[in-house]
PDB file of C-alpha atoms and ligand atoms in Angstrom:
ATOM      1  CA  UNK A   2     -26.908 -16.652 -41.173  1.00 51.00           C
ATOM      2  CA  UNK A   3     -28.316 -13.457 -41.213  1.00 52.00           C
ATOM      3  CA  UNK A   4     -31.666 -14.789 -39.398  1.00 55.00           C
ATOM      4  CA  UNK A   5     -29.134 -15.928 -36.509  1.00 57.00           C
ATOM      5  CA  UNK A   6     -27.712 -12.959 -36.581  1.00 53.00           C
ATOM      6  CA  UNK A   7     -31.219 -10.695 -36.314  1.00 52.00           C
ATOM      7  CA  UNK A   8     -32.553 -13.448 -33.462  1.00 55.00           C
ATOM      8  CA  UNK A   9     -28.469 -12.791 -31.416  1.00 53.00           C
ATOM      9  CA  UNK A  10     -29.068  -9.092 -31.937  1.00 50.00           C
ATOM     10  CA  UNK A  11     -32.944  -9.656 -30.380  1.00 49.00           C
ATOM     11  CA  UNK A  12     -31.631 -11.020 -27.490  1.00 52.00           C
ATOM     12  CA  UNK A  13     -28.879  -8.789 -26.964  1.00 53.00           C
ATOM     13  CA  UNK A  14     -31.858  -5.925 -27.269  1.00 54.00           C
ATOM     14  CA  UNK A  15     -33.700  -7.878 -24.979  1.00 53.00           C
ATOM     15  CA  UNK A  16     -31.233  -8.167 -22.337  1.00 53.00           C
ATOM     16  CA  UNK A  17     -30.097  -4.377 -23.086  1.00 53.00           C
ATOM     17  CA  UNK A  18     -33.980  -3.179 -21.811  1.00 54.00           C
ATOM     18  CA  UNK A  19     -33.681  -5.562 -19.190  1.00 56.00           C
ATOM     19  CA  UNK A  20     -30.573  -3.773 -17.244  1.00 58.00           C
ATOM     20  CA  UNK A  21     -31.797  -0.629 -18.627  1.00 59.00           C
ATOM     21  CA  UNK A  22     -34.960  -0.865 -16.540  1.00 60.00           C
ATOM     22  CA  UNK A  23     -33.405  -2.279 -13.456  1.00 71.00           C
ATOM     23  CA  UNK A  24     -33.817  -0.498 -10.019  1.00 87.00           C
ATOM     24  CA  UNK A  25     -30.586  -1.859  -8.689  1.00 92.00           C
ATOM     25  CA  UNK A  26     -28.565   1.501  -7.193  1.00 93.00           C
ATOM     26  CA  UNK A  27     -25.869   2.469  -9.433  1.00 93.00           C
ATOM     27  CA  UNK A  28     -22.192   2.493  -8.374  1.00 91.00           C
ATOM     28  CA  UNK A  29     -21.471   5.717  -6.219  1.00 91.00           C
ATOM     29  CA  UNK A  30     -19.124   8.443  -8.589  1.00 94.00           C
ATOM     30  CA  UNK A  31     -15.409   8.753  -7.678  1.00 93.00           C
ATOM     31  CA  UNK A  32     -13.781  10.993  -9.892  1.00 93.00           C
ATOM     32  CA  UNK A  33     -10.374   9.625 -10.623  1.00 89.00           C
ATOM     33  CA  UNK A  34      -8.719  12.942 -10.707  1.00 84.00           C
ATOM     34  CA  UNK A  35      -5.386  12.984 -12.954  1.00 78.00           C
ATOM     35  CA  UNK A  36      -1.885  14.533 -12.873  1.00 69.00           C
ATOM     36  CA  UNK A  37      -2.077  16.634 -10.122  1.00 66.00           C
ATOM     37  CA  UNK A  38      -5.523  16.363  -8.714  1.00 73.00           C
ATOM     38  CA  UNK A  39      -6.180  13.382  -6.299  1.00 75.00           C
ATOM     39  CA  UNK A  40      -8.998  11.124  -6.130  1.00 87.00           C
ATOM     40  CA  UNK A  41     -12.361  12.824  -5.321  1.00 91.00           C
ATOM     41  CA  UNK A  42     -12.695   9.971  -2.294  1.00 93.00           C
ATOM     42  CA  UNK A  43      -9.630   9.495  -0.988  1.00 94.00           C
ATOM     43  CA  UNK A  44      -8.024  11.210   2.224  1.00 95.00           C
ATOM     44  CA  UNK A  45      -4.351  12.133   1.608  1.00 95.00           C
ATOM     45  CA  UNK A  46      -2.353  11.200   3.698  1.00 97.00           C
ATOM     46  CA  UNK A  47       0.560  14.024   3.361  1.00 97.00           C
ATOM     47  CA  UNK A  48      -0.303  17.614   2.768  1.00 95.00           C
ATOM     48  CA  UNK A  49       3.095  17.777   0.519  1.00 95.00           C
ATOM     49  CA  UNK A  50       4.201  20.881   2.560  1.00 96.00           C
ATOM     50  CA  UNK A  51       4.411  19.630   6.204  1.00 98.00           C
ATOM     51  CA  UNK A  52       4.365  16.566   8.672  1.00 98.00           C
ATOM     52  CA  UNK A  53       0.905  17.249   9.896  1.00 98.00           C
ATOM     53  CA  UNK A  54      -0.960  14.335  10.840  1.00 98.00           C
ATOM     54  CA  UNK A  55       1.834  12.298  11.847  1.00 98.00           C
ATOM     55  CA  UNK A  56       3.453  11.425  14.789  1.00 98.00           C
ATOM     56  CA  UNK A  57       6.777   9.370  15.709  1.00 98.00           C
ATOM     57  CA  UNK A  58       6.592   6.539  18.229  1.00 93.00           C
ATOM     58  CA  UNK A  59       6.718   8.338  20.886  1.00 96.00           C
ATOM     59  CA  UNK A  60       3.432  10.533  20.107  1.00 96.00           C
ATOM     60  CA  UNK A  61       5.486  13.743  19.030  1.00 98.00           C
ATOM     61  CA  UNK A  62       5.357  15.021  16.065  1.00 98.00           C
ATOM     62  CA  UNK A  63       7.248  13.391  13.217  1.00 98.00           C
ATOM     63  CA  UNK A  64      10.164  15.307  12.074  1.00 97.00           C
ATOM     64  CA  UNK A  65      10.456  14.027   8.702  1.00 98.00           C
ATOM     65  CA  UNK A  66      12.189  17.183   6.135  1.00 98.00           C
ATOM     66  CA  UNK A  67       9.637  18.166   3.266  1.00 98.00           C
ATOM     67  CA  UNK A  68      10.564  19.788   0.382  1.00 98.00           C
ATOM     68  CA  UNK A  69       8.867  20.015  -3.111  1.00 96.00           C
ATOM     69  CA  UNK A  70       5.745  17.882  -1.996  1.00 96.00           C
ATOM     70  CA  UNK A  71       8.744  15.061  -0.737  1.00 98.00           C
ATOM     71  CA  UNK A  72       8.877  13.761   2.980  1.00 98.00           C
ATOM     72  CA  UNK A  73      12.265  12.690   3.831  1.00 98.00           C
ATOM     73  CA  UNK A  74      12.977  10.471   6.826  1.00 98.00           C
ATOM     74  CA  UNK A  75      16.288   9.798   8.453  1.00 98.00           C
ATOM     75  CA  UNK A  76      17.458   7.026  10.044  1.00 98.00           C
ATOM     76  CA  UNK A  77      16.466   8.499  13.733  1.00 96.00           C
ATOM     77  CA  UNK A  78      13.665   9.982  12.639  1.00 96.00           C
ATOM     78  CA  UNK A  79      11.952   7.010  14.185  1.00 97.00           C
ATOM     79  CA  UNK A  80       8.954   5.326  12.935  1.00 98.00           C
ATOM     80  CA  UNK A  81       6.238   7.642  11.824  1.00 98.00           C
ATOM     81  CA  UNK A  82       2.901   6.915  12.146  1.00 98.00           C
ATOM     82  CA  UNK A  83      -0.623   8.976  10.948  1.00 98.00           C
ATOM     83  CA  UNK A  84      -2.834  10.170  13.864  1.00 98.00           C
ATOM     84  CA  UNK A  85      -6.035   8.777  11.926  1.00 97.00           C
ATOM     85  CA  UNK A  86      -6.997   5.562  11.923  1.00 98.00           C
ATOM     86  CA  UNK A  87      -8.579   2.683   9.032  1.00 98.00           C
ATOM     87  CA  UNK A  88      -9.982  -0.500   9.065  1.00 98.00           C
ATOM     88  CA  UNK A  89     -10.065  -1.771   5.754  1.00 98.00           C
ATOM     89  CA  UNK A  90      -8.064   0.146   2.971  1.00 98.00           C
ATOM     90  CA  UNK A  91      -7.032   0.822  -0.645  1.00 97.00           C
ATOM     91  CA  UNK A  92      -3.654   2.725  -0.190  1.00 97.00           C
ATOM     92  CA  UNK A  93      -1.540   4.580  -2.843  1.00 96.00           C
ATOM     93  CA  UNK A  94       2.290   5.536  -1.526  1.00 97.00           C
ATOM     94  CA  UNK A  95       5.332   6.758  -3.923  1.00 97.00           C
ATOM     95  CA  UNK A  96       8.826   6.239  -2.698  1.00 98.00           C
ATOM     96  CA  UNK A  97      12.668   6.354  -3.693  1.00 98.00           C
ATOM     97  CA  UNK A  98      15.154   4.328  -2.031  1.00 98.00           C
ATOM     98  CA  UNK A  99      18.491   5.936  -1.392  1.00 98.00           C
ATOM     99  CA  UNK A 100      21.624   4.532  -3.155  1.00 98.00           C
ATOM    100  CA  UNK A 101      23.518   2.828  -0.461  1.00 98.00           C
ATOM    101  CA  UNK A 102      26.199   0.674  -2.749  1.00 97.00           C
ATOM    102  CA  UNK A 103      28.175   0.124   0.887  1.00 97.00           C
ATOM    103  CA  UNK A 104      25.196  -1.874   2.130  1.00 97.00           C
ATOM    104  CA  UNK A 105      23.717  -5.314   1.069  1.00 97.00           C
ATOM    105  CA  UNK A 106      20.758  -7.521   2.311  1.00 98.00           C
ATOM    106  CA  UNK A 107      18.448  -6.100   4.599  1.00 98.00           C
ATOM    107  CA  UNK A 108      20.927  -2.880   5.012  1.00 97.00           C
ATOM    108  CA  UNK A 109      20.207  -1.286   1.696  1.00 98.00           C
ATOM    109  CA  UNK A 110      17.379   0.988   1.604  1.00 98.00           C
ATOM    110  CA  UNK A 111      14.832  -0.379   4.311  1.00 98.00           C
ATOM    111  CA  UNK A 112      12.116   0.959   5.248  1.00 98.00           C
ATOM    112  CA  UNK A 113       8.292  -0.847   5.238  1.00 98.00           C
ATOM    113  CA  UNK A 114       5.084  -0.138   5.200  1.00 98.00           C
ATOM    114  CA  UNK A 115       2.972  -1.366   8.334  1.00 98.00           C
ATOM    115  CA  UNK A 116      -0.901  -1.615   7.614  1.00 98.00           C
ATOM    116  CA  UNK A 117      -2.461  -1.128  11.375  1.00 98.00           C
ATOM    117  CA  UNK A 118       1.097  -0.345  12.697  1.00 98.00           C
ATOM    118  CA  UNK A 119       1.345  -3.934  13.142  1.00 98.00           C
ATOM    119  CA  UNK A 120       1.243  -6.213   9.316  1.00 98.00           C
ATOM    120  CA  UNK A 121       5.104  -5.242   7.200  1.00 98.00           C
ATOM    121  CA  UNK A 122       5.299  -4.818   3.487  1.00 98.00           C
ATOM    122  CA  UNK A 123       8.694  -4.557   2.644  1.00 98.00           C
ATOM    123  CA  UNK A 124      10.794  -1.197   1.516  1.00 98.00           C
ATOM    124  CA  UNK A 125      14.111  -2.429   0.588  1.00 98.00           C
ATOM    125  CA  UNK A 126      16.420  -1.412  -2.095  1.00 98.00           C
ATOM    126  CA  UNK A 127      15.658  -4.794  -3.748  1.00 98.00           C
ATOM    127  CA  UNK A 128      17.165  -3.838  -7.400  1.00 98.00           C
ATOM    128  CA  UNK A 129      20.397  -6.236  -7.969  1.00 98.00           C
ATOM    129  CA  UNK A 130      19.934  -6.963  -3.861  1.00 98.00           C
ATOM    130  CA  UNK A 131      19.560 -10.579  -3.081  1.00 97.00           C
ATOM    131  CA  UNK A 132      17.839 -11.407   0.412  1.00 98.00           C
ATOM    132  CA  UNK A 133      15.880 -13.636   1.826  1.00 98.00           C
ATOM    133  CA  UNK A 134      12.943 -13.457  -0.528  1.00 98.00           C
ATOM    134  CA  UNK A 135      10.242 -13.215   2.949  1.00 98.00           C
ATOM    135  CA  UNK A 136      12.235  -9.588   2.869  1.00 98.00           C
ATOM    136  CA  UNK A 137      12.451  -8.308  -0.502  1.00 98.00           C
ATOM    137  CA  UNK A 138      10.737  -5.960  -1.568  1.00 98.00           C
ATOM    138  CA  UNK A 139       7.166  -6.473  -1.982  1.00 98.00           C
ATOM    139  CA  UNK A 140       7.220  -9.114   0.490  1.00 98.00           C
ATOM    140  CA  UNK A 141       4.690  -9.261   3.193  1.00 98.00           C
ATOM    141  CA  UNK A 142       7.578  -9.628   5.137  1.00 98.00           C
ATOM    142  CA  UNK A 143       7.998 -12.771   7.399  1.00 98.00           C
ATOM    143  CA  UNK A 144       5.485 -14.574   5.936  1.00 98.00           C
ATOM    144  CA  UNK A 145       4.849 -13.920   1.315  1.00 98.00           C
ATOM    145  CA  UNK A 146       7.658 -13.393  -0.484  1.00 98.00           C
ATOM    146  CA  UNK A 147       6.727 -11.457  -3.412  1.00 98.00           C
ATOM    147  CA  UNK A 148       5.099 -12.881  -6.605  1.00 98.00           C
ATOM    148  CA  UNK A 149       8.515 -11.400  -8.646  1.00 98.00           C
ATOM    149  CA  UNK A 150      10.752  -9.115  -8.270  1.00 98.00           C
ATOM    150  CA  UNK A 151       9.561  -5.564 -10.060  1.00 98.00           C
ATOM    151  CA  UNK A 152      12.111  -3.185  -8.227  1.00 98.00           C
ATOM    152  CA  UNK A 153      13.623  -0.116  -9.740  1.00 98.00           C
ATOM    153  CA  UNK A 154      17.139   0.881  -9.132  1.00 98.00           C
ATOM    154  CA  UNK A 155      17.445   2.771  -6.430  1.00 98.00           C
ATOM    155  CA  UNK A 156      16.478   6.771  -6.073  1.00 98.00           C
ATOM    156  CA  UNK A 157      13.809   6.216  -9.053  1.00 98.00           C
ATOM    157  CA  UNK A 158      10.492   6.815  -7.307  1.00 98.00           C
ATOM    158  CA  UNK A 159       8.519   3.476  -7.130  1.00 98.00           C
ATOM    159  CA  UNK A 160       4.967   3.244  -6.665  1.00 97.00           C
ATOM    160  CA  UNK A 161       2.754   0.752  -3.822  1.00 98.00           C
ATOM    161  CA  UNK A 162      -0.907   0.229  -4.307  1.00 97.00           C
ATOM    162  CA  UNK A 163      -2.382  -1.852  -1.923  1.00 98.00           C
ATOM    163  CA  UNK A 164      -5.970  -3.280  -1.006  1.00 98.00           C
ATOM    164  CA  UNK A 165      -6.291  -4.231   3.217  1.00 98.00           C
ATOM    165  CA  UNK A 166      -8.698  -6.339   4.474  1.00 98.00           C
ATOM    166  CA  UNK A 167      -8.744  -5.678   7.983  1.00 98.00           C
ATOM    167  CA  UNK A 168      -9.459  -8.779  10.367  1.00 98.00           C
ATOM    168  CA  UNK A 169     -13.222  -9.416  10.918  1.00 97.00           C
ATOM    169  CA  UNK A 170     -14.139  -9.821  14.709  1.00 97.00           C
ATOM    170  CA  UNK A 171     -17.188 -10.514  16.611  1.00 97.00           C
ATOM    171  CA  UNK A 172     -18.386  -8.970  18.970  1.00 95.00           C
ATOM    172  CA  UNK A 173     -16.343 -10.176  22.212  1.00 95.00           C
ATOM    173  CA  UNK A 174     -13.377  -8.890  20.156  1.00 93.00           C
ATOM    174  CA  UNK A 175     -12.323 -12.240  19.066  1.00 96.00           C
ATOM    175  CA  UNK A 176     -11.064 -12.651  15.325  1.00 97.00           C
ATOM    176  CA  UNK A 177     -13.296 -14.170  12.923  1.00 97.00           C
ATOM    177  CA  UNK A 178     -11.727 -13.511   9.795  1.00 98.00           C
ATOM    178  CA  UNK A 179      -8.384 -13.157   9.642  1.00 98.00           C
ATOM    179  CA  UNK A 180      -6.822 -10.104   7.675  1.00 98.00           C
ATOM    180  CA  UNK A 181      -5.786 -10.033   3.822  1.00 98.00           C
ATOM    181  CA  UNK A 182      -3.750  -7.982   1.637  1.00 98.00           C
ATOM    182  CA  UNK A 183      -3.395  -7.439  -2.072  1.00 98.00           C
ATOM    183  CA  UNK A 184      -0.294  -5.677  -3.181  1.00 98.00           C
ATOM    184  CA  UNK A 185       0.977  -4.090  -6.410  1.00 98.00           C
ATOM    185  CA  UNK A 186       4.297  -3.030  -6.984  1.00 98.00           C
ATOM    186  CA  UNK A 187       5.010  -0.709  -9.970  1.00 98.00           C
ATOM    187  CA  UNK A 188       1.880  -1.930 -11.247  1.00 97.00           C
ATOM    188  CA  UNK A 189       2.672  -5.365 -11.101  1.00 98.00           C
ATOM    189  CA  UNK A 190       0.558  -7.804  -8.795  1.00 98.00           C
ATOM    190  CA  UNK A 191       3.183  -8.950  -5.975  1.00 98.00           C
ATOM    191  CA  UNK A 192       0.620 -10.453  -3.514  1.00 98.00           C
ATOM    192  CA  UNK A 193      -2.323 -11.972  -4.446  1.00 98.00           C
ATOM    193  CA  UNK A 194      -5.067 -11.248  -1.512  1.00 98.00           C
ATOM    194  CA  UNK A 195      -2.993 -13.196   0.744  1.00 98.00           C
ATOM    195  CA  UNK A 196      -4.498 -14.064   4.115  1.00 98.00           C
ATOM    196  CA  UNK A 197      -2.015 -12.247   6.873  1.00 98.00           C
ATOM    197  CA  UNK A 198      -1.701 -15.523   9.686  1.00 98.00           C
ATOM    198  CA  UNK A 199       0.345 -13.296  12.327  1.00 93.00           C
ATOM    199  CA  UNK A 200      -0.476 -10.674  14.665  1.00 94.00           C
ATOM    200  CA  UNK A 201      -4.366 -10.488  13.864  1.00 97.00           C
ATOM    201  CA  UNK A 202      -5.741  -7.858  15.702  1.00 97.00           C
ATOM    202  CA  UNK A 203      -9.215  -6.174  15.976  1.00 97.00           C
ATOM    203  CA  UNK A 204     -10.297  -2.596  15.632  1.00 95.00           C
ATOM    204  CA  UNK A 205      -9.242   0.321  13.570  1.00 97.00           C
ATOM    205  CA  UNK A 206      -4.935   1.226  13.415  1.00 98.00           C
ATOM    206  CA  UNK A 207      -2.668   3.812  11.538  1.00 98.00           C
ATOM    207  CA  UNK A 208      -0.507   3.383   8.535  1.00 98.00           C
ATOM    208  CA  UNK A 209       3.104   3.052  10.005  1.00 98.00           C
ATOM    209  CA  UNK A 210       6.016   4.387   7.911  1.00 98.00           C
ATOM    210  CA  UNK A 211       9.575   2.258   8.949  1.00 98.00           C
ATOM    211  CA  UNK A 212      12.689   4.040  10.392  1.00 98.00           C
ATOM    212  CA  UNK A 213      14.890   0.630  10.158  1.00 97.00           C
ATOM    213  CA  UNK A 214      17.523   1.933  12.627  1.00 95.00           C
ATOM    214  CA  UNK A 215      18.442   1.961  15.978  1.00 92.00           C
ATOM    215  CA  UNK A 216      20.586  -1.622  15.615  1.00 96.00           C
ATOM    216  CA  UNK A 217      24.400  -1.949  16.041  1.00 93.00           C
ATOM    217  CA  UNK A 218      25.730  -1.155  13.050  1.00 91.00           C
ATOM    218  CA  UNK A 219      22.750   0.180  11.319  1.00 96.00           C
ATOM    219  CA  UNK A 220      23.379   2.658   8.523  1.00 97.00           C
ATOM    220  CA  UNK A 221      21.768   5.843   8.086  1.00 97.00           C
ATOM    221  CA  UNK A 222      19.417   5.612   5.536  1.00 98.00           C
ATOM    222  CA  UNK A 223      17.121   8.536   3.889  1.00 98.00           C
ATOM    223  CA  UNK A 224      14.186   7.379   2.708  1.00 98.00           C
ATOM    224  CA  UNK A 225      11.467   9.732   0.096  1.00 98.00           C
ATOM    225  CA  UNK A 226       8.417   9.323   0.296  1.00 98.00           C
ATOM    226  CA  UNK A 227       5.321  11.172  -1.674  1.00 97.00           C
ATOM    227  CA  UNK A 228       1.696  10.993  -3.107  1.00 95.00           C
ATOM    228  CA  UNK A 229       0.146   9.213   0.465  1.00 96.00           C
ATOM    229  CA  UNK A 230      -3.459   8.668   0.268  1.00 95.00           C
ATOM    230  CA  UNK A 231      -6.161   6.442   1.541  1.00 96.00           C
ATOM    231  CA  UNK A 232      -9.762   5.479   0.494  1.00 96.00           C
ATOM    232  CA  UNK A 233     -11.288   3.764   3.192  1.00 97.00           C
ATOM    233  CA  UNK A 234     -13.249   0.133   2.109  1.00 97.00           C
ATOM    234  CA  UNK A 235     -16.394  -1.212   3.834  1.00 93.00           C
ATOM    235  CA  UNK A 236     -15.877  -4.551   3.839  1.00 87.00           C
TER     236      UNK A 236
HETATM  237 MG1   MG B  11      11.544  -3.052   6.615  1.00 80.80          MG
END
């Protein structure tokens, strides 16, 4: 026994000088910051004192309130949208739903996140909210519902991390690849690098931030949002 145990322990040795002595270049250092201090690669998104580097629609400048490090957008706020671009993307985004026990379905605390302005996932005050699952939160909405349902009640900030493959194109600008997303919700895996089939687009877009109003009988909703940022992925 202890033979095999001195010949595992060789190999292990072995194997240990073997990496140790490899020229393959070592993973580049991002320093994962902690409580207050961000990433030491990624690009926020919100300054946490004003609306720079986002726009509405319309190319103005968003409007959203900020207070304490908080964006607030109002239902005719319009859809807000950053000025720079991304292909590929992890992104980080905190946000609080507004308690809107009036409303039900699709009514109660939407908002969405649109990767390239163009691809949803789902905002929605999904806690004790049945809808069509293709809308709940965490869906990527039309097409995945989400894995499960990990929504907190509403006004509790909730957090979205979420890995974008942007669609892979050749050179005449048709799509070779199509695009895929990974999302977690509150930590919890809610799509599974799921291949987006609509609306494939090439080249670069901005992160969209949903103002679900402007409908006949549309409530106002409030929607918080904090902690935006962005590392940019080379596929
Ligand atoms: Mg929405």
């Amino acid at each position: 026994m202890a033979d095999m145990m001195r010949r595992l322990l060789g190999f292990v040795c072995a194997g240990c000088l073997l990496f140790a002595q490899s020229e393959e270049p070592q993973p580049p250092v991002v320093d994962p910051g902690g409580g207050t201090q961000p990433l030491s690669d990624a690009i926020a998104l919100f300054n946490g004192s004003d609306m720079s580097g986002w726009v509405n629609d319309k190319g103005e400048p968003a409007t959203c309130e900020v207070s304490d490090g908080v964006m607030t957008c109002t239902s005719g706020t319009g859809n807000i949208l950053t000025t720079g671009t991304f292909q590929s993307a992890q992104i980080h985004l905190e946000f609080a739903t507004p308690s809107m026990p009036d409303h039900t379905g699709q009514l109660r605390g939407n908002s969405g996140v649109y990767l390239h302005a163009r691809y949803e996932i789902q905002i929605l005050d999904s806690y004790e909210n049945p809808t069509y699952p293709k809308g709940a939160l965490g869906a990527l909405y039309g097409q995945s519902p989400p894995l499960v349902n990990a929504a907190r009640p509403p006004e509790q900030w909730q957090s979205y991390d979420i890995v974008f493959h942007a669609p892979q194109c050749d050179q005449s600008g048709a799509v070779t690849k199509k695009a895929a997303v990974t999302v977690l919700l509150n930590g919890i895996l809610v799509q599974d690098h799921v291949t987006i089939e609509q609306g494939n687009a090439c080249g670069p877009g901005p992160l969209m931030l949903q103002d679900h109003s402007g409908f006949e009988g549309a409530p106002v909703t409030a929607m918080r949002f904090r902690n935006l940022w962005l590392r940019k992925l080379h596929d």
